[in-house]
CSV table of C-alpha atoms in Angstrom, one decimal:
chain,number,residue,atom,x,y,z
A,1,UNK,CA,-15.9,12.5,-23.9
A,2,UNK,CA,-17.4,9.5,-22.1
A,3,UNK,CA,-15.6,8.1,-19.1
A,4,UNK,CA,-15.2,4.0,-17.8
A,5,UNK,CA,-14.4,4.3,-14.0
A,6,UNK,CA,-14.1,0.4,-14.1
A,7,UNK,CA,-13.3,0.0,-10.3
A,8,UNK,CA,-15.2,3.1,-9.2
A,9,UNK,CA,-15.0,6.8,-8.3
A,10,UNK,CA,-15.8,9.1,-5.5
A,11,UNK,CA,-18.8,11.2,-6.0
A,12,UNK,CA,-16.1,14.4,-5.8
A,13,UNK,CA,-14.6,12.8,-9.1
A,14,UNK,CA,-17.5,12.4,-10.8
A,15,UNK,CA,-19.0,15.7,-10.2
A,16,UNK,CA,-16.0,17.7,-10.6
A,17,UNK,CA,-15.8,15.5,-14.3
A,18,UNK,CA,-19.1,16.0,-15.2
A,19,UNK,CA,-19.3,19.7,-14.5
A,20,UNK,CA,-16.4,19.9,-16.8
A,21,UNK,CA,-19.1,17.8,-20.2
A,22,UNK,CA,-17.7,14.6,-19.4
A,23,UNK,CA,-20.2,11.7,-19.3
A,24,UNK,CA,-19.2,9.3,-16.7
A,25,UNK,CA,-20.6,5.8,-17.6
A,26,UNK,CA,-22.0,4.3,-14.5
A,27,UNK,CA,-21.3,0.6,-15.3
A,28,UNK,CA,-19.1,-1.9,-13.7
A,29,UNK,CA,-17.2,-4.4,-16.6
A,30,UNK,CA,-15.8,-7.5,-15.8
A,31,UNK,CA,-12.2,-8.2,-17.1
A,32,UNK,CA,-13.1,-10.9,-20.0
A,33,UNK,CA,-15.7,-7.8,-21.2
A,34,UNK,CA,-13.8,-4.7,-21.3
A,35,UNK,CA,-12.7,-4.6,-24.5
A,36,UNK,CA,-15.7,-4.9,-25.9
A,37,UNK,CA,-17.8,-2.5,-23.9
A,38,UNK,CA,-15.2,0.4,-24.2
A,39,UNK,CA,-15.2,0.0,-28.2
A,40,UNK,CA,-19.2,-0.3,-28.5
A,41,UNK,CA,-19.4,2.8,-26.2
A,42,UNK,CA,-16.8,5.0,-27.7
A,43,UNK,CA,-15.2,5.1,-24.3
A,44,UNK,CA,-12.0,7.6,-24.6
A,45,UNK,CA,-11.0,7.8,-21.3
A,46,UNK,CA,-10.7,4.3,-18.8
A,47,UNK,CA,-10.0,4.7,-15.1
A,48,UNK,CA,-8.6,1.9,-13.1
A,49,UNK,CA,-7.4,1.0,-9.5
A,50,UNK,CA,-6.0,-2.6,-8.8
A,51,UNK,CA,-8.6,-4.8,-9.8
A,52,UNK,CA,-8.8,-3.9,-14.1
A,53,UNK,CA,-6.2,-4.9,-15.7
A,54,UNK,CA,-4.6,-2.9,-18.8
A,55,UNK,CA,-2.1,-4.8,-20.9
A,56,UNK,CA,-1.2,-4.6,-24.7
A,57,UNK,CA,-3.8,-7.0,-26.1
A,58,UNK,CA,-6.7,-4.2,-24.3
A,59,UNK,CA,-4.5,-1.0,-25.9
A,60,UNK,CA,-4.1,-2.5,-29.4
A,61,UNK,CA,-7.5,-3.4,-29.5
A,62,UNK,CA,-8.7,-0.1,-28.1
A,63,UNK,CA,-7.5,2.8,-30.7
A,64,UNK,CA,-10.0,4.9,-29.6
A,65,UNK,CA,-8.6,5.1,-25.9
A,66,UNK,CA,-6.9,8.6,-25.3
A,67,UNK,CA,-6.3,8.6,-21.5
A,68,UNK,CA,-5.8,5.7,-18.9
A,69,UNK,CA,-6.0,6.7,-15.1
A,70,UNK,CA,-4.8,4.9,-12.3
A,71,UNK,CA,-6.6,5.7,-8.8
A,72,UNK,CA,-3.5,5.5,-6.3
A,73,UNK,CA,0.1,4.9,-6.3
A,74,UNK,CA,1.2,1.7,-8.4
A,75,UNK,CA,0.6,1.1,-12.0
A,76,UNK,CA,2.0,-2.5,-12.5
A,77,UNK,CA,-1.5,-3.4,-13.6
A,78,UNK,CA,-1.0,-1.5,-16.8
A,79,UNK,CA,1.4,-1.2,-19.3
A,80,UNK,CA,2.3,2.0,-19.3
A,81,UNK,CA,5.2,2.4,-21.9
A,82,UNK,CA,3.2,0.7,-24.3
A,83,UNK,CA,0.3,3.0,-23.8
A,84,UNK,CA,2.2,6.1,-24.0
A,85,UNK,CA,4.1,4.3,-27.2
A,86,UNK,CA,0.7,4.7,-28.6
A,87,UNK,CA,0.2,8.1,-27.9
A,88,UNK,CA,-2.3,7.5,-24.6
A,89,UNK,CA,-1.6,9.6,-21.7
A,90,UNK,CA,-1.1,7.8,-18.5
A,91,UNK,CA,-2.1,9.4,-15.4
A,92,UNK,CA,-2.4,8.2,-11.5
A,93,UNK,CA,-2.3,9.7,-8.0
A,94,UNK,CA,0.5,9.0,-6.0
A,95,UNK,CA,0.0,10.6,-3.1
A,96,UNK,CA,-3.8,10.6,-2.4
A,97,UNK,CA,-3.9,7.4,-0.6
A,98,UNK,CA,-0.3,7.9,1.1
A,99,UNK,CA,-1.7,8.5,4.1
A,100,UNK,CA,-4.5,5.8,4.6
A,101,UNK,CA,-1.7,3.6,3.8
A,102,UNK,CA,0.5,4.7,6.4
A,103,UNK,CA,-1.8,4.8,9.1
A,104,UNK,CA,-2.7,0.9,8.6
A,105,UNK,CA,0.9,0.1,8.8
A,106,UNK,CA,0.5,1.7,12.6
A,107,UNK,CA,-2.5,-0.5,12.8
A,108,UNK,CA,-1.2,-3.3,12.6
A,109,UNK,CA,1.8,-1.8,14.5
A,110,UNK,CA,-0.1,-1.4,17.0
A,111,UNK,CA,-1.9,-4.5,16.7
A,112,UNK,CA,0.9,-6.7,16.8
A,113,UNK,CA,2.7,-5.1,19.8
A,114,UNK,CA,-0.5,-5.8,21.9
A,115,UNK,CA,-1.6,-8.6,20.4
A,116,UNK,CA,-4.8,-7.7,19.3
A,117,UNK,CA,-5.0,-9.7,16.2
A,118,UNK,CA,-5.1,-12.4,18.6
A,119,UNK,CA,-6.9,-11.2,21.3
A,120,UNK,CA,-9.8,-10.3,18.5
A,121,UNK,CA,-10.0,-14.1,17.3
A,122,UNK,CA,-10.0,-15.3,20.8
A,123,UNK,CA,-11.8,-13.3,22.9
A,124,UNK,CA,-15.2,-14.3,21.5
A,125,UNK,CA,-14.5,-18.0,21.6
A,126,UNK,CA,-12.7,-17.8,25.4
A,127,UNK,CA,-12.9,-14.8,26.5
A,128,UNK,CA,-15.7,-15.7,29.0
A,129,UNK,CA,-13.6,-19.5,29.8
A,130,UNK,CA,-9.5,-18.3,29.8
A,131,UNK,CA,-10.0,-14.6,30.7
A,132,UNK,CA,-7.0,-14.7,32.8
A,133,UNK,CA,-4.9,-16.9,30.9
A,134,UNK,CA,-5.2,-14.6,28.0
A,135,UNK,CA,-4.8,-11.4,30.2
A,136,UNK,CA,-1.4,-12.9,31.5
A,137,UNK,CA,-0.5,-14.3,27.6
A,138,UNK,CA,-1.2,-11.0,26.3
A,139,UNK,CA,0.8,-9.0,28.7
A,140,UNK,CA,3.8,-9.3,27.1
A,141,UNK,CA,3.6,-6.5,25.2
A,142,UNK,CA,5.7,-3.5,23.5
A,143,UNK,CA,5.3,0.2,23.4
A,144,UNK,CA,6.8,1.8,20.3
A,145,UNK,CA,7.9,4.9,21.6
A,146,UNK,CA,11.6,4.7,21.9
A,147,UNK,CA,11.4,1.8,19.8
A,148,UNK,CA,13.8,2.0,16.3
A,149,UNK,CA,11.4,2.2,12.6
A,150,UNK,CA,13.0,0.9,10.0
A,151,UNK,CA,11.4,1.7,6.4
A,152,UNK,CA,12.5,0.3,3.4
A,153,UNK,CA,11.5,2.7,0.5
A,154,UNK,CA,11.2,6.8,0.9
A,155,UNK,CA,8.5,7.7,-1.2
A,156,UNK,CA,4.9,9.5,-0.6
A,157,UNK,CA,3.9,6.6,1.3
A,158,UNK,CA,7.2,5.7,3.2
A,159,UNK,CA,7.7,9.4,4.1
A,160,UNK,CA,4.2,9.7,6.0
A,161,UNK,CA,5.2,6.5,7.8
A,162,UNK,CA,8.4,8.2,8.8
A,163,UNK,CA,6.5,11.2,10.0
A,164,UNK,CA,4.1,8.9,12.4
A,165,UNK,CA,7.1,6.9,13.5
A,166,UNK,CA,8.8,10.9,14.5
A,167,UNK,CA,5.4,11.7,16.1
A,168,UNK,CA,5.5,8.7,18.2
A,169,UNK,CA,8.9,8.9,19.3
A,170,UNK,CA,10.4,5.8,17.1
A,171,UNK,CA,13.5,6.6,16.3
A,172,UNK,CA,14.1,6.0,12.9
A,173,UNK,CA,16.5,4.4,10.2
A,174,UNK,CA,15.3,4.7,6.0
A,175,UNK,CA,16.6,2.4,3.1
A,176,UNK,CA,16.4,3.0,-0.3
A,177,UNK,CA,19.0,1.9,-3.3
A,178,UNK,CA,20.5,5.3,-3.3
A,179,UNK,CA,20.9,7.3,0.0
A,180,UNK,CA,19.4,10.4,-0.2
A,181,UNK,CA,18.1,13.0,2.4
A,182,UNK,CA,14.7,14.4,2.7
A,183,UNK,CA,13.2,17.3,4.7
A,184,UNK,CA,9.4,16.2,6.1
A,185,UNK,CA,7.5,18.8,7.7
A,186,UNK,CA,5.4,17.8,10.5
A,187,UNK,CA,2.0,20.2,10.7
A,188,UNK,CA,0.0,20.2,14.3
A,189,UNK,CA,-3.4,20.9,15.1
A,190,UNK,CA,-2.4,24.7,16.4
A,191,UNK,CA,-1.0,25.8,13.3
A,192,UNK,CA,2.3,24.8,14.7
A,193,UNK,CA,5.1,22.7,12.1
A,194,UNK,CA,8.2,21.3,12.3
A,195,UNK,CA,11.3,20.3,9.8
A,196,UNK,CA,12.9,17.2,10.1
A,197,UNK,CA,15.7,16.1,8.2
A,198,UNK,CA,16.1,12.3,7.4
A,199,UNK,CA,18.7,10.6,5.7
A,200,UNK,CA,18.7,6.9,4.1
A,201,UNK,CA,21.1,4.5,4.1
A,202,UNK,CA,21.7,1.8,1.2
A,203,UNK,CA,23.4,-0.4,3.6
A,204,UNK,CA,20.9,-3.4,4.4
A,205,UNK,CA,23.4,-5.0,7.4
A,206,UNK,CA,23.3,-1.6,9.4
A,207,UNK,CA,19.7,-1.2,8.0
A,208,UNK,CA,18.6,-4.6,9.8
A,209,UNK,CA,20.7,-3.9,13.4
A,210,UNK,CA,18.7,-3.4,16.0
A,211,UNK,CA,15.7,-2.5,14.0
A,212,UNK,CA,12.4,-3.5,16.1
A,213,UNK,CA,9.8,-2.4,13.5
A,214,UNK,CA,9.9,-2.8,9.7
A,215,UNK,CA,7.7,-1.1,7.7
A,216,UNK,CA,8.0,-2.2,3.8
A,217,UNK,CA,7.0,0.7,1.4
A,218,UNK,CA,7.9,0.1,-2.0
A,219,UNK,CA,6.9,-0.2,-5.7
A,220,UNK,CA,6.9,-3.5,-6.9
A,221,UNK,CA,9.7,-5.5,-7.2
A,222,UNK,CA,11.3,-8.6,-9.9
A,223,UNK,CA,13.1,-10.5,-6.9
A,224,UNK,CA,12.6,-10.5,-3.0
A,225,UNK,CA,13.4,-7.3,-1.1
A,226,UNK,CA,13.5,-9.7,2.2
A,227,UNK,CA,14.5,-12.9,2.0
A,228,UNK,CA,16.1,-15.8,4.0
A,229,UNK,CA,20.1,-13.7,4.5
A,230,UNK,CA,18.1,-10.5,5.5
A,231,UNK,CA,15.9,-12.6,8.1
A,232,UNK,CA,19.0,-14.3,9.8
A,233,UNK,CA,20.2,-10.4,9.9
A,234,UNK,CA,17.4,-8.9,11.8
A,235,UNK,CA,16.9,-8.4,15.6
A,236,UNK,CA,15.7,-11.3,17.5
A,237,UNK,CA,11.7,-9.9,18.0
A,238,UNK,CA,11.7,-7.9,15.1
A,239,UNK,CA,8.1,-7.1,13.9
A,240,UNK,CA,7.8,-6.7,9.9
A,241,UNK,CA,4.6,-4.6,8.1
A,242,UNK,CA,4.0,-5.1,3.9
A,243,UNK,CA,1.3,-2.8,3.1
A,244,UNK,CA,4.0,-2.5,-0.4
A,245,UNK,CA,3.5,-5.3,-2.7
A,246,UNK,CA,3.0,-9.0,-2.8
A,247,UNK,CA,6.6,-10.7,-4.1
A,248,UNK,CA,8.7,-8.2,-2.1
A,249,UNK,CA,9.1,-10.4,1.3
A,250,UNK,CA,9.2,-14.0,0.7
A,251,UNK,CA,5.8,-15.6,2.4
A,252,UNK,CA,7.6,-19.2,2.7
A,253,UNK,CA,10.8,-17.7,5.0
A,254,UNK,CA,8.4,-15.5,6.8
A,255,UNK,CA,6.5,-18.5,8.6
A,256,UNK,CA,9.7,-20.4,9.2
A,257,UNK,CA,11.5,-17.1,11.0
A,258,UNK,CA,8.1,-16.4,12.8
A,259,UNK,CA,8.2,-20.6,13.8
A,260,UNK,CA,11.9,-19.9,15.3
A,261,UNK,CA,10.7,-16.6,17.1
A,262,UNK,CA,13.4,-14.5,15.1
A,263,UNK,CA,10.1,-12.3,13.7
A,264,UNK,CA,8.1,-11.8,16.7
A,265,UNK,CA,4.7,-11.1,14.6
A,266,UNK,CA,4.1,-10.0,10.7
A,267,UNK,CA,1.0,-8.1,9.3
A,268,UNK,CA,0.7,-8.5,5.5
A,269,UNK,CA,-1.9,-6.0,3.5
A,270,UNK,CA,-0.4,-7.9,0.3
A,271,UNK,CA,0.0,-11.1,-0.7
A,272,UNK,CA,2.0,-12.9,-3.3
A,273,UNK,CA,-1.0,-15.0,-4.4
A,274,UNK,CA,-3.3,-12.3,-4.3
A,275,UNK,CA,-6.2,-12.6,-4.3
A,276,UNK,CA,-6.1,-16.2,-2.8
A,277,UNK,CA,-3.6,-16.0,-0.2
A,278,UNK,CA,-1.8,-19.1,0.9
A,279,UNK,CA,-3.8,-21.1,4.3
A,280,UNK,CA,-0.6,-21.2,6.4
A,281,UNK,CA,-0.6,-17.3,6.4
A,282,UNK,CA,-4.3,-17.2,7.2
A,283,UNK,CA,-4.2,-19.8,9.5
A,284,UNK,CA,-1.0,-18.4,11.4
A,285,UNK,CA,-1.3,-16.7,15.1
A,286,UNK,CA,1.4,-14.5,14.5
A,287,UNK,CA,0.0,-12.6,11.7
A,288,UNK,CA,-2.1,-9.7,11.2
A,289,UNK,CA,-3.7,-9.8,7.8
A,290,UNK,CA,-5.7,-7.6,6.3
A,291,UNK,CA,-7.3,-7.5,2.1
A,292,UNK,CA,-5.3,-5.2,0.5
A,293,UNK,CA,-6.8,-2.3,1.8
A,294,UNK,CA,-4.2,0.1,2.5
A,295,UNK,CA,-5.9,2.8,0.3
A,296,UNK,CA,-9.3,1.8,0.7
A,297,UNK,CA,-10.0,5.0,3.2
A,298,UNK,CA,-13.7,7.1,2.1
A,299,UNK,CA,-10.7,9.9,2.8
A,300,UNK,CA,-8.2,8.5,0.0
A,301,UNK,CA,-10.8,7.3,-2.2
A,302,UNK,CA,-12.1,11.3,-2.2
A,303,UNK,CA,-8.8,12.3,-2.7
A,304,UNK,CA,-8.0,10.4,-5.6
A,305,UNK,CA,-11.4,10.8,-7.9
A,306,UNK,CA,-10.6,14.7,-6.9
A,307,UNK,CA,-7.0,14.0,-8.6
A,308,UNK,CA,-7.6,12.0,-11.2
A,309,UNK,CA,-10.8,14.8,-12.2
A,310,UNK,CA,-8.3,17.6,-11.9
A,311,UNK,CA,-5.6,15.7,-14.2
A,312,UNK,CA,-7.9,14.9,-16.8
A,313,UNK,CA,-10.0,18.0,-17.2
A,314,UNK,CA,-6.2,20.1,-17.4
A,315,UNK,CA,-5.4,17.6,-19.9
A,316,UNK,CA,-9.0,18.3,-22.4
A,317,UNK,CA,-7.8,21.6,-22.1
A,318,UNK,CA,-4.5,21.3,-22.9
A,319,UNK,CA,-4.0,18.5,-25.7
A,320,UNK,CA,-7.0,16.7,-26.3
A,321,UNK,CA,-9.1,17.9,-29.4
C-alpha cells in the first residue's frame, strides 16, 4: 500500500511503516495538485497535519483512499464524517504533541511576565544606547508561582498545562462546558509521582475572578470563546495565551483591552487570518507571537509518525484487505 505524508513524517514513522511493506512516497504536493497525484499513484493511505486540506470534493474524487491520518490533535482541516460516510478510516494523534504544546504556552508565560518579547526586539536596536532605561522599564515584572492559572478546555493538551501550572506552584481554576473532575499524575525524575485531583467549573464569571494567567486550550470553535463581556470580566493585568485555535478569542477586542491596560500582555500561536495575520497584532508591543508552532517539537513530531505508523499497520491487519 503506498503512503502520501503530504506535510511530512518523522524518520520513526517511516521506518516503522516501511518495515511493516508500506511504500512511503517521498513527495511533497501542493493543494491545487493532490487530487491528481494520489489517483495517478494509486495512493491508499494520505497523511496530513495542518497545512493539506481534505474536504468532500478531494474524498469523492478519491475512491481509491482507504485511510486519512491526521498528525496531532485537531482535524478541522478534514471532513471527517464524510470520510467515514464513505467507508475511509480517520485516524490522528491526540496526545503526541500535548506536551510541546504546553510547554510553549509557559514560554510565552514566561515571556510575557518578564517582558522578553520586548526586551528581544529591543535590545539589539538599544540595548547598547537605553540600557538603563530598559533595565528599569522591564523590571516590573511577575513571578508565577503563587499566581492563579486559569485554562479554558481539559483535554490532553489542557491537562499537561495544568500539570506545569501545579509544578510551578500556580494555583489553579479549569473551564469546560460541563464540570468534570480529573485525576493527573505528576511523574519526577526519581521515580517519585503524585495524584492530583482537579475539578472544572462551567461558570465563566467565577472562572474570570481573579484569574492572572489564561491559557486557552480548546478544539475549534463556531463563535468566540473570549469576547468583549468576558474581557470587561477579567482581572485588571490579566495575561491571556491561545496556542488553541484562531476564531476562539476575538483579535479586534484583544488590542483594544491590551490599549486600556485591562490585558497586561497576550501571546497568540494562532491566528484568525492564518496564515496572514492582521499588522496591528504583529506590530503590537504587548504581544508575543509565535507561527503556529505549538506542535512543531523534533520530540512531538517523533511522537506522532510513531502513532500514526502504529495505528495504521494495526489497521492492515485488522480490516484492510
Amino acid at each position: 500500500m503506498k503512503v502520501l505524508a503530504n506535510d511530512g513524517i518523522s524518520k520513526t514513522g517511516e521506518l516503522a511503516l516501511t518495515e511493516a511493506g508500506f511504500e512511503v512516497l517521498p513527495n511533497r504536493v501542493a493543494q491545487d495538485h493532490v487530487i491528481n497525484f494520489i489517483n495517478e499513484n494509486n495512493v491508499e493511505i494520505l497523511l496530513v497535519r495542518s497545512a493539506t486540506k481534505v474536504r468532500q470534493d478531494m474524498i469523492d474524487a478519491c475512491p481509491g483512499l482507504k485511510i486519512i491520518g491526521r498528525g496531532g490533535i485537531g482535524m478541522d482541516n478534514i471532513d471527517v464524517d464524510y470520510a467515514k460516510s464513505k467507508g475511509i478510516k480517520v485516524i490522528n494523534t491526540p496526545t503526541a504533541s500535548s506536551k510541546s504544546v504546553a510547554e510553549l504556552v509557559f514560554g510565552h508565560f514566561f515571556a510575557l511576565a518578564r517582558f522578553l518579547h520586548e526586551s528581544n526586539r529591543l535590545m539589539p536596536l538599544e540595548g547598547d544606547t537605553h540600557f538603563d532605561a530598559m533595565k528599569k522599564s522591564f523590571s516590573k515584572a511577575y513571578e508565577l508561582s503563587g499566581k492563579t492559572l486559569g485554562v479554558i478546555g481539559f483535554g490532553s493538551i489542557g491537562q499537561e498545562v495544568v500539570k506545569i501550572g501545579i509544578s510551578l506552584g500556580m494555583k489553579i481554576k479549569v473551564l469546560t462546558k460541563n464540570p468534570k473532575t480529573k485525576v493527573l499524575t505528576l511523574n519526577f525524575f526519581d521515580g517519585q509521582s503524585l495524584d492530583f485531583e482537579i475539578s472544572s467549573t462551567n461558570d465563566m464569571d467565577a472562572f474570570l475572578k481573579d484569574t492572572d494567567f489564561i491559557s486557552i486550550n480548546t478544539p475549534k470553535t463556531n463563535e468566540y470563546i473570549i469576547d468583549t463581556p468576558q474581557f470587561e470580566k477579567m482581572k485588571d493585568g490579566v495575561y491571556i495565551v491561545n496556542t488553541a485555535r484562531g476564531g476562539v478569542i476575538n483579535e479586534v477586542s484583544l488590542i483594544d483591552f491590551i490599549e486600556s491596560e485591562k490585558v497586561a500582555g497576550a501571546a497568540l500561536d494562532v491566528f484568525e487570518n492564518e496564515p496572514s495575520p492582521e499588522l496591528p497584532l504583529l506590530m503590537n508591543p504587548a504581544l508575543s507571537l509565535s507561527p503556529h508552532i505549538g506542535g512543531n517539537t523534533i520530540d512531538a513530531q517523533e511522537k506522532i509518525g510513531a502513532e500514526l505508523a502504529e495505528q495504521i499497520i494495526k489497521l492492515k491487519k485488522e480490516t484492510i484487505r
